Structures are given as structure tokens and as C-alpha cells.
Short mmCIF file of C-alpha atoms and ligand atoms in Angstrom, two decimals:
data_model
loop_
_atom_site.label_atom_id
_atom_site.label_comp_id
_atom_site.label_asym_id
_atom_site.label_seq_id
_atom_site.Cartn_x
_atom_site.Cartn_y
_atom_site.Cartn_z
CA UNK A 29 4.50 -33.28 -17.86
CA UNK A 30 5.13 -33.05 -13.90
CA UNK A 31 4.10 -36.00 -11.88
CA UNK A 32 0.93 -35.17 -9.40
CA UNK A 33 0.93 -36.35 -5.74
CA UNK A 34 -1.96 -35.09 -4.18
CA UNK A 35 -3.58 -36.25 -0.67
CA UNK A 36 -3.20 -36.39 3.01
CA UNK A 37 0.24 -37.17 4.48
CA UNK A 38 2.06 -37.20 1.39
CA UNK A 39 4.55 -35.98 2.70
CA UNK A 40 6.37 -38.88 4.56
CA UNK A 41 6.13 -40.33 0.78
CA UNK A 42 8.25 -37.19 -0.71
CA UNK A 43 12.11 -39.17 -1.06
CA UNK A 44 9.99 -42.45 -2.42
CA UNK A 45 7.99 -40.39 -5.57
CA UNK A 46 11.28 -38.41 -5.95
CA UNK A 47 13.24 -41.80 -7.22
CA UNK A 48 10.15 -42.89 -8.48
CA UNK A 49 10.22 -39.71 -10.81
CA UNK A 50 13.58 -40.60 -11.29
CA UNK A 51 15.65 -37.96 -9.43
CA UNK A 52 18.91 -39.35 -8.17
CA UNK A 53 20.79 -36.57 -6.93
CA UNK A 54 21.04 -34.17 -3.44
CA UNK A 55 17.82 -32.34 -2.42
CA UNK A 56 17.85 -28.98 -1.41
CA UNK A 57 15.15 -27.67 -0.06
CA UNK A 58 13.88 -24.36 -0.11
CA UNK A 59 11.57 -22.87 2.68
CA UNK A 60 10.33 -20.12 3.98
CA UNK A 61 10.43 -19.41 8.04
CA UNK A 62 6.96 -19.82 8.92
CA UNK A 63 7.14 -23.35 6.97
CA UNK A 64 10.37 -25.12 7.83
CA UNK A 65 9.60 -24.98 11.51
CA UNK A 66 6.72 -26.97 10.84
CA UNK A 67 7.15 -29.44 7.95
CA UNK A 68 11.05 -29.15 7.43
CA UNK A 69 11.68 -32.26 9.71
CA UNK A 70 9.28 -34.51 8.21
CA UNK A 71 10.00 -33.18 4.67
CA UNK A 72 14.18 -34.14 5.54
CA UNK A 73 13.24 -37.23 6.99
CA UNK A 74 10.95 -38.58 3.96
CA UNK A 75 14.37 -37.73 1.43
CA UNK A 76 16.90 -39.27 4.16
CA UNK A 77 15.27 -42.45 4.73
CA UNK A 78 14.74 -42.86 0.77
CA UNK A 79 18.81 -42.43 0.37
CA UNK A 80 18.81 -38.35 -0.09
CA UNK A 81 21.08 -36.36 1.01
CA UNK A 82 19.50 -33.58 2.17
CA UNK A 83 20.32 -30.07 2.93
CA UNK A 84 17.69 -26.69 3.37
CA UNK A 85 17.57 -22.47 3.33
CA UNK A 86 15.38 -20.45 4.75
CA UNK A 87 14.05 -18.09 3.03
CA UNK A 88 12.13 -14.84 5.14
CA UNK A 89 8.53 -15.66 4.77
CA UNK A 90 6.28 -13.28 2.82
CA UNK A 91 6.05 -11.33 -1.21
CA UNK A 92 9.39 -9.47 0.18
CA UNK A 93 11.76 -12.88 -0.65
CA UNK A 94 10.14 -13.10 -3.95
CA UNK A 95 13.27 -10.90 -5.18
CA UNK A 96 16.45 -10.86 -7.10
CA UNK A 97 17.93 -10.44 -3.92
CA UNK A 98 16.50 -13.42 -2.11
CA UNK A 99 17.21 -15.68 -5.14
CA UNK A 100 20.82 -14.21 -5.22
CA UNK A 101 21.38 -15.03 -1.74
CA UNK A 102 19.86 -18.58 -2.77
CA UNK A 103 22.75 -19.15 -5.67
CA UNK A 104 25.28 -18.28 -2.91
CA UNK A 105 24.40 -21.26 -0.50
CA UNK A 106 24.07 -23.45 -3.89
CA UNK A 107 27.53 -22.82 -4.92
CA UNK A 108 28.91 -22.92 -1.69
CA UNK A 109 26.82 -26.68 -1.26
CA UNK A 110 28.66 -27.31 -4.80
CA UNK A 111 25.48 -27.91 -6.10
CA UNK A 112 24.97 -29.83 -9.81
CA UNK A 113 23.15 -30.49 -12.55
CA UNK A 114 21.27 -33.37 -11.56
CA UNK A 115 20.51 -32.44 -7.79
CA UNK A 116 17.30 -31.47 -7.00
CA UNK A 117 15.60 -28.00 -6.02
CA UNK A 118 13.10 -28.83 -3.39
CA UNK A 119 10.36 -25.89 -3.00
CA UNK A 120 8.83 -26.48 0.31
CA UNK A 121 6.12 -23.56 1.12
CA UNK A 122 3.19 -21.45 -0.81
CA UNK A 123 3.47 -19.58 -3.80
CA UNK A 124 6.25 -17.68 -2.97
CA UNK A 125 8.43 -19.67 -2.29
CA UNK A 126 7.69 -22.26 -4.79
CA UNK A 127 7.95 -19.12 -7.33
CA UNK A 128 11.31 -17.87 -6.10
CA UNK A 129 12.98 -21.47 -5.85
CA UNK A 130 11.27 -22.32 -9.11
CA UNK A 131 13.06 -19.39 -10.92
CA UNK A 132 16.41 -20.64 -9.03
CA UNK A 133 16.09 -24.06 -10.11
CA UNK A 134 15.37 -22.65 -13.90
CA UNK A 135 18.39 -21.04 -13.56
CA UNK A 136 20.82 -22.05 -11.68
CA UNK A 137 23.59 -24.10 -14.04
CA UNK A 138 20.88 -23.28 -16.97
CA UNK A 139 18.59 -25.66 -15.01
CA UNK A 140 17.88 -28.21 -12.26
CA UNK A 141 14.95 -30.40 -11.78
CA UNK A 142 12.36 -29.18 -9.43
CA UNK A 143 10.27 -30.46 -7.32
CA UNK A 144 6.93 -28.50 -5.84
CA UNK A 145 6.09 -29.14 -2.26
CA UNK A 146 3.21 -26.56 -1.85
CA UNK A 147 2.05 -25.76 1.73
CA UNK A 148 -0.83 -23.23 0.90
CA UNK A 149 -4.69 -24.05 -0.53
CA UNK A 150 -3.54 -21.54 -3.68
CA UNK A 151 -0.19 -23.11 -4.18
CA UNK A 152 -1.71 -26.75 -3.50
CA UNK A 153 -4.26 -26.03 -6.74
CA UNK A 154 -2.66 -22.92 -8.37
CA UNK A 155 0.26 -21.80 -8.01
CA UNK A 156 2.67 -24.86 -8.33
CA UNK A 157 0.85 -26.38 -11.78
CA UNK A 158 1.78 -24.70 -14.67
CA UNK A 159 5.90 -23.60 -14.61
CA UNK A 160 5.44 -20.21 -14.32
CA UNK A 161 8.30 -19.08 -12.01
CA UNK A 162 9.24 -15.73 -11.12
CA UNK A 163 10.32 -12.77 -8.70
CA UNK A 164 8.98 -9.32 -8.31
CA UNK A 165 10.98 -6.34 -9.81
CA UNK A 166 10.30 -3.32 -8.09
CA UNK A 167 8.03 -1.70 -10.36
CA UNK A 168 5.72 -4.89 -10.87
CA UNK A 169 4.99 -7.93 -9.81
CA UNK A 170 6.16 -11.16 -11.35
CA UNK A 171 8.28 -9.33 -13.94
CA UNK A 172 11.12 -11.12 -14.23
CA UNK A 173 10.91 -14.96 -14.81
CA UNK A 174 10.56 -18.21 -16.84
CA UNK A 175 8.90 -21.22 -17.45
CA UNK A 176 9.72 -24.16 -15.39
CA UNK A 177 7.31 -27.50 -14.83
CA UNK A 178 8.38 -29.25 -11.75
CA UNK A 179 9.05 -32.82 -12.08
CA UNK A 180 6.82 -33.54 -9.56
CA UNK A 181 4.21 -31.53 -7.38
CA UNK A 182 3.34 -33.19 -4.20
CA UNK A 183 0.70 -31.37 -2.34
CA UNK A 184 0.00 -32.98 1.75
CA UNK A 185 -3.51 -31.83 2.84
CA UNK A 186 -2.72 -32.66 6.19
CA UNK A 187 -0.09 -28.97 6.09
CA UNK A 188 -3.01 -26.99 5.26
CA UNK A 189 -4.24 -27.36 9.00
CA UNK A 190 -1.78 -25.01 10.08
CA UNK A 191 -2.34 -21.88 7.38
CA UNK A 192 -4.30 -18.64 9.01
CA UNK A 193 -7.99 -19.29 8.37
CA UNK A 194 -8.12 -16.54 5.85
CA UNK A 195 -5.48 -17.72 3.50
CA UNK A 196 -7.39 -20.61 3.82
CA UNK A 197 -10.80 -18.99 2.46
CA UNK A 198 -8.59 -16.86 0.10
CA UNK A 199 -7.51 -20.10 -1.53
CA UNK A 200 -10.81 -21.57 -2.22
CA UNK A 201 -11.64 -18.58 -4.49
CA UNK A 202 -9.26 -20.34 -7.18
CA UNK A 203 -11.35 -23.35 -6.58
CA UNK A 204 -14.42 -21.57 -6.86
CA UNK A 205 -12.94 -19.90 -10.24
CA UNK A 206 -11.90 -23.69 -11.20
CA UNK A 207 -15.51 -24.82 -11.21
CA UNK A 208 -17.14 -21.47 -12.61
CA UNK A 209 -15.01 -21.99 -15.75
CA UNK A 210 -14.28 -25.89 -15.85
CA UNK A 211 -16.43 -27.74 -13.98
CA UNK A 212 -20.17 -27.27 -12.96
CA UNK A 213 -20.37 -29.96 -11.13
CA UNK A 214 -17.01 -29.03 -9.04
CA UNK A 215 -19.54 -26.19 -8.04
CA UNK A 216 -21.88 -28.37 -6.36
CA UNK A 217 -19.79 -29.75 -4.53
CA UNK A 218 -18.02 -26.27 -3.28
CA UNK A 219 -21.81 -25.22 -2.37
CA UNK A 220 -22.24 -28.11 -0.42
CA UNK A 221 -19.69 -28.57 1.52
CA UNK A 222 -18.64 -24.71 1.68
CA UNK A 223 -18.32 -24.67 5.86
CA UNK A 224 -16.09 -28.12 5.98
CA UNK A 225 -13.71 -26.90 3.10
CA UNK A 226 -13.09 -23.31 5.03
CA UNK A 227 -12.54 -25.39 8.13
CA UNK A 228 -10.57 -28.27 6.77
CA UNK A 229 -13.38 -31.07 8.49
CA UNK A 230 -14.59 -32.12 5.32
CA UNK A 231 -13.24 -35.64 3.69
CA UNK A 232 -13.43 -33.70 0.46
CA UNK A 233 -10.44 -31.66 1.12
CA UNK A 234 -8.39 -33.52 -1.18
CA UNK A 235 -10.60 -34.60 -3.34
CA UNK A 236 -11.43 -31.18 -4.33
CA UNK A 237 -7.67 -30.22 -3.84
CA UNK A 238 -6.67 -32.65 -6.91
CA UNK A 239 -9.81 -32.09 -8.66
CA UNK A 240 -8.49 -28.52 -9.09
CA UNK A 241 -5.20 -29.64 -9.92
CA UNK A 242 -6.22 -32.02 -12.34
CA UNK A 243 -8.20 -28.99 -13.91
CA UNK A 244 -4.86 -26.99 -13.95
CA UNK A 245 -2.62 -29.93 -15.33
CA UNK A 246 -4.64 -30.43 -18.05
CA UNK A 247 -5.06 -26.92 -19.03
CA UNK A 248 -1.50 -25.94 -19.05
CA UNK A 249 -0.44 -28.95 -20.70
CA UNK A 250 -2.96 -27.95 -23.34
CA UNK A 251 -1.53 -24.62 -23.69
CA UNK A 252 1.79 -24.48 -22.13
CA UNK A 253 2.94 -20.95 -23.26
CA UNK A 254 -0.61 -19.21 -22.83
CA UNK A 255 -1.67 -18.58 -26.70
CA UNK A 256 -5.34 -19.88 -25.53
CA UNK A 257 -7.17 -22.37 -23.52
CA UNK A 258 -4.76 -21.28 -20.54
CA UNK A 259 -5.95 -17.86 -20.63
CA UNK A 260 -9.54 -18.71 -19.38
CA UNK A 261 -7.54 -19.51 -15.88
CA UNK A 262 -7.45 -15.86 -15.72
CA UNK A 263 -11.08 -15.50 -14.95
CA UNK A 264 -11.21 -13.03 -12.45
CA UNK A 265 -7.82 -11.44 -12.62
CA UNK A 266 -8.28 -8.71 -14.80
CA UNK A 267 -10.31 -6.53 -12.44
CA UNK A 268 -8.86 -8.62 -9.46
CA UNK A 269 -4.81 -7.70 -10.32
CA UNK A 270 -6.16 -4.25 -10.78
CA UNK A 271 -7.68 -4.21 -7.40
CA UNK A 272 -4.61 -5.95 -5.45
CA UNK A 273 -1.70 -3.35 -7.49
CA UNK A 274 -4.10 0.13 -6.47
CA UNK A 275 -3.79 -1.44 -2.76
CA UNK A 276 -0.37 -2.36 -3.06
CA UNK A 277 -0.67 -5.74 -2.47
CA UNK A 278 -1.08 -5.29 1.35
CA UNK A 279 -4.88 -5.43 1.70
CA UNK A 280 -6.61 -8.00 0.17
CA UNK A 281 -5.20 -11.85 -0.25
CA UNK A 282 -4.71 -12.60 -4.07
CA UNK A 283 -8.06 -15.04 -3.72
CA UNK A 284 -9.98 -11.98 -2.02
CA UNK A 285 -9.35 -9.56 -4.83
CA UNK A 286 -10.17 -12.72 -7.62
CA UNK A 287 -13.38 -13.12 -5.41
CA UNK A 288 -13.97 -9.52 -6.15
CA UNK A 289 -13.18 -9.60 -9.63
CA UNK A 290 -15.15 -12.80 -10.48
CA UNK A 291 -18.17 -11.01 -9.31
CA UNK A 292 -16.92 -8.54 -11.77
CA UNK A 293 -16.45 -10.71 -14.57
CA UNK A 294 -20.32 -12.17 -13.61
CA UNK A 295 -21.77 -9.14 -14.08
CA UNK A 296 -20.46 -8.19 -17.19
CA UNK A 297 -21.06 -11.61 -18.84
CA UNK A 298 -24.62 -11.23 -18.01
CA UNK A 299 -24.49 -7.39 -19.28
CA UNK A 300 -22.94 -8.78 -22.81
CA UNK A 301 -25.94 -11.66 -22.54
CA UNK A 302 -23.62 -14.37 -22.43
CA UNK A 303 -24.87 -15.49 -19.13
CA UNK A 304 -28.16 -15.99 -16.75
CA UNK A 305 -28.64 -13.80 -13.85
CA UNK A 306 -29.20 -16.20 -11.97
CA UNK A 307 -26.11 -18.27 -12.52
CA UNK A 308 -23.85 -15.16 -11.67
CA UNK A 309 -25.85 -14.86 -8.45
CA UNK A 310 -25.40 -18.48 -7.52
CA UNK A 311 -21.56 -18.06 -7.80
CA UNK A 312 -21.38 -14.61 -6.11
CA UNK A 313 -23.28 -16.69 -2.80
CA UNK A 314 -20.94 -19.38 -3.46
CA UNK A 315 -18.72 -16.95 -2.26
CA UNK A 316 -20.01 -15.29 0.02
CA UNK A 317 -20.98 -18.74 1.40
CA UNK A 318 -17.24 -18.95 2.11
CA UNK A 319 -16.93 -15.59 3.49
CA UNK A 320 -15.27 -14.14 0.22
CA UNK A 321 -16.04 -10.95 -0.51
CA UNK A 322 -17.95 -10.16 -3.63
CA UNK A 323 -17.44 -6.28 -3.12
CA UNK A 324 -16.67 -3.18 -1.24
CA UNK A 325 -17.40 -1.55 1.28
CA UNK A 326 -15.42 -3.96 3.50
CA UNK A 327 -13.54 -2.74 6.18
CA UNK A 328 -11.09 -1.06 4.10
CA UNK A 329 -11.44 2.25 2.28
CA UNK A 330 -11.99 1.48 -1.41
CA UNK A 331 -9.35 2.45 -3.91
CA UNK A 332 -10.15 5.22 -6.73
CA UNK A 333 -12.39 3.79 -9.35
CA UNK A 334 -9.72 5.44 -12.27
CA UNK A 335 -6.96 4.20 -10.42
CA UNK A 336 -8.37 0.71 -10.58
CA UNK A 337 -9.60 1.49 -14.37
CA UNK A 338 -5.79 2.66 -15.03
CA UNK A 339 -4.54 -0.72 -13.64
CA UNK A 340 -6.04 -2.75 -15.83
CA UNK A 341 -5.27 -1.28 -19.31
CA UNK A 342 -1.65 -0.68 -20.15
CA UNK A 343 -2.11 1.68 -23.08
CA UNK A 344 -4.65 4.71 -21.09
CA UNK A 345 -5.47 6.60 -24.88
CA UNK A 346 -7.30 2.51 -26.18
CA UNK A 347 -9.65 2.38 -22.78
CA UNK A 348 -9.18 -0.93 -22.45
CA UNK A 349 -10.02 -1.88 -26.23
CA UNK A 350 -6.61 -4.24 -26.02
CA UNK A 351 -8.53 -5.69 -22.79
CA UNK A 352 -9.85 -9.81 -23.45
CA UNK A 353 -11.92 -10.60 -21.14
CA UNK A 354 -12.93 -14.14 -19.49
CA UNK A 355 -16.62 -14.45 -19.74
CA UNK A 356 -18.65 -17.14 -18.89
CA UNK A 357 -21.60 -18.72 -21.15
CA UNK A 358 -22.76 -20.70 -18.16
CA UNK A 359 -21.50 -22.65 -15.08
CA UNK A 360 -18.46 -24.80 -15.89
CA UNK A 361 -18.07 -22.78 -19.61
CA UNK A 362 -16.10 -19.39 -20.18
CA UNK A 363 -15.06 -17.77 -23.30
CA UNK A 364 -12.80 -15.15 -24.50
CA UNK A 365 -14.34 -11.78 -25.25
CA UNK A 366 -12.96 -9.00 -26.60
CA UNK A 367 -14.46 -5.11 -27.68
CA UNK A 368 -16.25 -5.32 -24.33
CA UNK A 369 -17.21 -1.12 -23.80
CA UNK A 370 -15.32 0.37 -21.75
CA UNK A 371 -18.67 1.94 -20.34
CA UNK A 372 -19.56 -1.64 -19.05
CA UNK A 373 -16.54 -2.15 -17.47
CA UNK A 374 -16.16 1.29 -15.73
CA UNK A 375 -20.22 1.09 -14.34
CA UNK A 376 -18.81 -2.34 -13.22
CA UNK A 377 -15.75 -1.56 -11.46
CA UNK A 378 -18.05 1.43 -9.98
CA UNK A 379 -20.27 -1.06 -8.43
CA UNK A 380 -17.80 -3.75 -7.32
CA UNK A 381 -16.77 -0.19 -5.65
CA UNK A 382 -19.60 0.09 -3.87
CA UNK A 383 -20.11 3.48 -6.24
CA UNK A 384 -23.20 2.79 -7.33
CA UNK A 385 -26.08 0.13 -7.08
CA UNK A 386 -25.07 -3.75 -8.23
N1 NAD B 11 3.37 -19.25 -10.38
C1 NAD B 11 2.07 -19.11 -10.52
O1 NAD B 11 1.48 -19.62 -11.48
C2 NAD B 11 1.31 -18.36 -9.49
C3 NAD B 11 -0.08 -18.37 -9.50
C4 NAD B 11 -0.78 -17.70 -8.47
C5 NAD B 11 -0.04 -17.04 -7.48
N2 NAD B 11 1.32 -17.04 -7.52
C6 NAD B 11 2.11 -16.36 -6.48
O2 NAD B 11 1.92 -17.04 -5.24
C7 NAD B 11 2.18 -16.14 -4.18
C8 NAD B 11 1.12 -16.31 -3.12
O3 NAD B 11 1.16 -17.64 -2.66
P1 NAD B 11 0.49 -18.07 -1.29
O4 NAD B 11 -0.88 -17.53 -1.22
O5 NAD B 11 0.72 -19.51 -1.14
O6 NAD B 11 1.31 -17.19 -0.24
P2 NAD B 11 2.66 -17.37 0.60
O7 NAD B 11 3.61 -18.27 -0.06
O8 NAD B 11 3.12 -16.01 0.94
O9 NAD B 11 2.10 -18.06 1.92
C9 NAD B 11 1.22 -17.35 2.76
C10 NAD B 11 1.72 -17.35 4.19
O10 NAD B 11 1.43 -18.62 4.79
C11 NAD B 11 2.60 -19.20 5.33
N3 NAD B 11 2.42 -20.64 5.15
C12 NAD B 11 2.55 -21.36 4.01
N4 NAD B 11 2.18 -22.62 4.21
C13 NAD B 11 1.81 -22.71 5.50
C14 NAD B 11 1.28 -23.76 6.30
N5 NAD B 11 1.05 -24.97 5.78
N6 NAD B 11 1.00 -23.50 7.59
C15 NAD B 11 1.19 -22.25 8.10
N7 NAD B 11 1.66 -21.23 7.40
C16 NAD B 11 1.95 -21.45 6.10
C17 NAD B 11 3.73 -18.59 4.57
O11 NAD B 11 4.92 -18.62 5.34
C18 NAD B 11 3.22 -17.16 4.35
O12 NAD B 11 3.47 -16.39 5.48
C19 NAD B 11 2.22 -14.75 -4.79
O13 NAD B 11 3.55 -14.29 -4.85
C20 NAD B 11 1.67 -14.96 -6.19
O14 NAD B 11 2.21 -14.06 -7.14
C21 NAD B 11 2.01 -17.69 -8.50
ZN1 ZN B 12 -5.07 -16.52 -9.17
#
């Protein structure tokens, strides 16, 4: 199980929970370069003064590195650094680059420890929990990859000051998913404090930071290879993947399009009579109490409703009957559901479209 380090300025304490964790090799951290410039020094100065010797890359920042080619470049400098077994990959950055550095440290010399420094709100309560590491092939997404826990995941707070306000927001829509499926209580707490969390004043930052965590820890190490329990993290992501692959990943922010598709996911557990209306209207303010969007029009042109119906079923002749969905029974409980019609789905979609009226 990897080791969680959660709170603000963690990061001076990175070298210290790396022996603590046991890791007694070189570091080598991984960045991206909108990241390094900001946290590299600190990050090289916590493994130095605990004894590491410490070297870094620089990835480009952005989904582009998440690539064969960017981890190719990766093995490169490790063989050239003479890399072994027993040093440490260091993944210093948000999802992408703890993704692309955790599928280099899965396998690179069939394996090196890892170690998750995660930068963004998403990676800091998503992203980095779980072992899922990966890079994009260029027909899909996340298509090539394995499964690789780091050792430790050591998420500073105090970094998140510096992300765009918007990736900021974006990432509070897994927290938001977090309590609609785990924790009702988690919920309060997001309505409360909704304007201090999007602007980083509240105390509860990290509380609610490693509250999600915690959530995702416990989950995964439930259900490490997704046969169950993990799959109610997906809550969301069935109409919300949809939505992000028909705009080619360029328009919404992964936690916009999850926003979308948990007011998706709402509607249709109230429409199967799993749910109170007025429970999925309390979480669809939740979010819009954080600015998320709940559904379109926004600024951008909506994408075709079969387009978006296409991109969530593989197999176009079943409509979707393959589809399980994440419902929720109330605030804090979801089940799988399967044989939802694909009637419900498409009038949803439609009105998450802004097709017809919600
Ligand atoms: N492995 C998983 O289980 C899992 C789960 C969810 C998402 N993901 C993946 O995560 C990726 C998205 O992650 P993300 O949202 O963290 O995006 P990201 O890694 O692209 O980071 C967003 C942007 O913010 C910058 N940045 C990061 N930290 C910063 C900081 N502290 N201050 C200023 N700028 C900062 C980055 O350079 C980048 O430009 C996607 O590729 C997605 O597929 C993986
Ligand atoms: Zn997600």
C-alpha cells in the first residue's frame, strides 16, 4: 500500500518520508516545465539535505508528453544517468506527468519504486492514488499502460496556490464526486466552504485534500484491479469521457466534463427511482456553487448528441446495453446499474446538451 503525505509544505519533508519509506537509492525527478521552475528547487533541496543524490528532466508541460515518445526520450536520460533498480522515480507535477513517469518507473529495468509528488487539486486527490499509469496512443487516450502504486504520494497544499484558477475549480469536481458517492458529510463541508476551497483561503484545503485521498486509498486498495468497489470512482465519467473525446480533449478540463456528466448520472438515478430530486439538485448547485458547469450552452458550441451517444458505447448495434452505470441511492451511496434504456440515456445526454428541457 503507498505511504500518504498529505498537507501544507510537505514538501521540504520529501528526502525525510523517502528514507522513512525506505528508499535508499538516487532520485530522479520527473517534471514538467511549468512545474520545475517553481517547486524543482525546493523539491532537490528536501532529497539533498536528506543524503539524495538528486538529478531531474523536464518534460514539455501539457496531454502532448503523455506519449511513447516523451517516455522514450525519458529511458534515454535514465540510461545515460546509469540508472538502477533501487533508485527512485520522482514524479513531480499533475496527472500527466505523474502518469507518464509512473509508466517509466513501471518499466524501466521491469520496475523502479516511485514516488508521487502531485502539483494539481486532481492529481493531489485523483490521479496519483490508485497505480494506474499510462500514455496516450494516438487513437485513444490512456491506452497503453500498467499498474504501478507509488511508494509514497506526498501531496504540498501550499503548490496548489500557483495552478490557473480553473484547474483549480476543475479539480474540486473529483471532490465533489468523492462525497456524492462516499461521503455525505464530505458534502457539507464542500457546500460550506465552496468560495474558500476555489480560492485556496480556506483552512480546510487539506483537510478536504486527504479526506479525498483517504477515500481513494481505501477504495483502490479494496479493489486494486477494478472488478468492483473501484468502479463506483467512475461516477460521472461515462457521459463525462464521452463529452471530453467528441471535443477532443481541448475544451473542457477533465473535472468540467465529470461536472457535466455527474449532473448526468443525477438525473438518470432519479429517472430509474433510485434517487430524490432533491438530492440531485443539491449536488448539481454544489456545483454550480463552484462555478462548474452542470450543462451546455456554455460558451462553446455543443458537440452532436450521437457523437457523444457513439462515445460512450463501444459496440454501436447493443445501444449501450454493455453500458454499467454509477447511480446513486442517496448522498454519500452509489450503486452499479446496468440495462439502463438507452431512451433514458439519449433524452439525458439531449438535455445535458441543452437539446431539450432538464
Ligand atoms: N492515473 C489516473 O488514475 C488518472 C486519473 C485521472 C486523471 N488522470 C490523468 O491526469 C491528467 C490530468 O492531470 P492534471 O489535471 O493534473 O493536468 P496536468 O498535469 O496537465 O496539469 C495541468 C497544468 O497545470 C500545470 N501545473 C501543475 N501543477 C502546477 C502548479 N502547482 N502550479 C502551476 N501550474 C501547475 C501543468 O504544467 C499543466 O500545464 C490527464 O492526462 C488524465 O488522463 C490520470
Ligand atoms: Zn476523473
Amino acid at each position: 500500500m503507498s505511504e500518504l503525505a498529505i498537507g501544507s509544505g510537505v514538501l521540504g519533508e520529501l528526502g525525510a518520508r523517502m528514507r522513512a519509506v525506505g528508499l535508499n537509492g538516487r532520485a530522479f525527478v520527473i517534471s514538467d516545465d511549468q512545474v520545475y521552475p517553481l517547486y524543482g528547487e525546493k523539491a532537490l533541496a528536501a532529497l539533498r539535505s536528506a543524503g539524495y543524490t538528486a538529478d531531474h528532466y523536464e518534460l514539455a508541460a501539457g496531454e502532448g508528453s503523455k506519449s511513447l515518445g516523451a517516455a522514450s526520450a525519458i529511458y534515454d536520460w535514465l540510461v545515460e544517468q546509469r540508472a538502477e533498480r533501487i533508485d527512485a522515480i520522482v514524479a513531480l507535477g499533475g496527472g500527466v506527468v505523474g502518469d507518464v513517469a509512473g509508466f517509466v518507473a513501471a518499466t524501466f529495468l521491469r520496475g523502479m519504486p516511485l514516488v508521487q509528488v502531485p502539483t494539481t487539486v486532481l492529481s493531489q486527490i485523483d490521479s496519483s492514488i490508485g497505480g494506474k499509469v499510462g500514455v496516450n496512443h494516438p487513437k485513444g487516450k490512456n491506452l497503453i499502460g500498467a499498474f504501478n502504486p507509488a511508494r509514497l504520494i506526498l501531496g504540498d497544499t501550499d503548490c496548489l496556490r500557483t495552478l490557473p484558477p480553473r484547474e483549480i475549480v476543475a479539480g474540486w469536481a473529483e471532490a465533489i464526486k468523492c462525497a456524492m458517492i462516499l461521503d455525505a458529510e464530505l458534502l457539507d463541508l464542500l457546500e460550506a466552504n465552496a468560495a474558500g476551497l476555489c480560492d485556496l483561503s480556506s483552512p480546510l484545503v487539506p483537510v478536504i485534500v486527504e479526506r479525498c485521498a483517504q477515500h481513494k486509498v481505501r477504495v483502490v486498495t479494496e479493489d486494486e484491479r477494478e472488478t468492483g468497489l473501484r468502479m463506483i470512482l467512475n461516477y460521472g465519467h461515462t457521459i463525462g469521457h464521452a463529452l471530453e473525446a467528441v471535443l477532443n480533449y481541448d475544451v473542457l478540463l477533465h473535472g468540467e466534463a465529470v461536472s457535466i456528466g455527474m449532473t448526468g448520472a443525477a438525473r438518470l438515478s432519479v429517472e430509474r427511482g433510485l434517487l430524490q430530486p432533491a438530492e440531485a439538485a443539491r449536488q448539481n448547485a454544489v456545483l454550480a456553487r463552484f462555478g462548474l458547469p452542470t450543462h451546455f450552452p456554455l460558451s462553446v458550441t455543443p458537440p452532436k448528441i450521437e457523437a457523444v451517444l457513439d462515445a460512450m458505447t463501444h459496440d454501436k448495434k447493443s445501444r449501450g446495453a454493455e453500458l454499467r452505470w454509477i447511480l446513486l441511492e442517496q448522498i454519500g451511496q452509489a450503486r452499479i446499474e446496468r440495462g439502463v434504456p438507452w431512451s433514458l440515456v439519449s433524452d439525458t445526454v439531449a438535455a445535458l446538451l441543452g437539446l431539450r428541457s432538464h
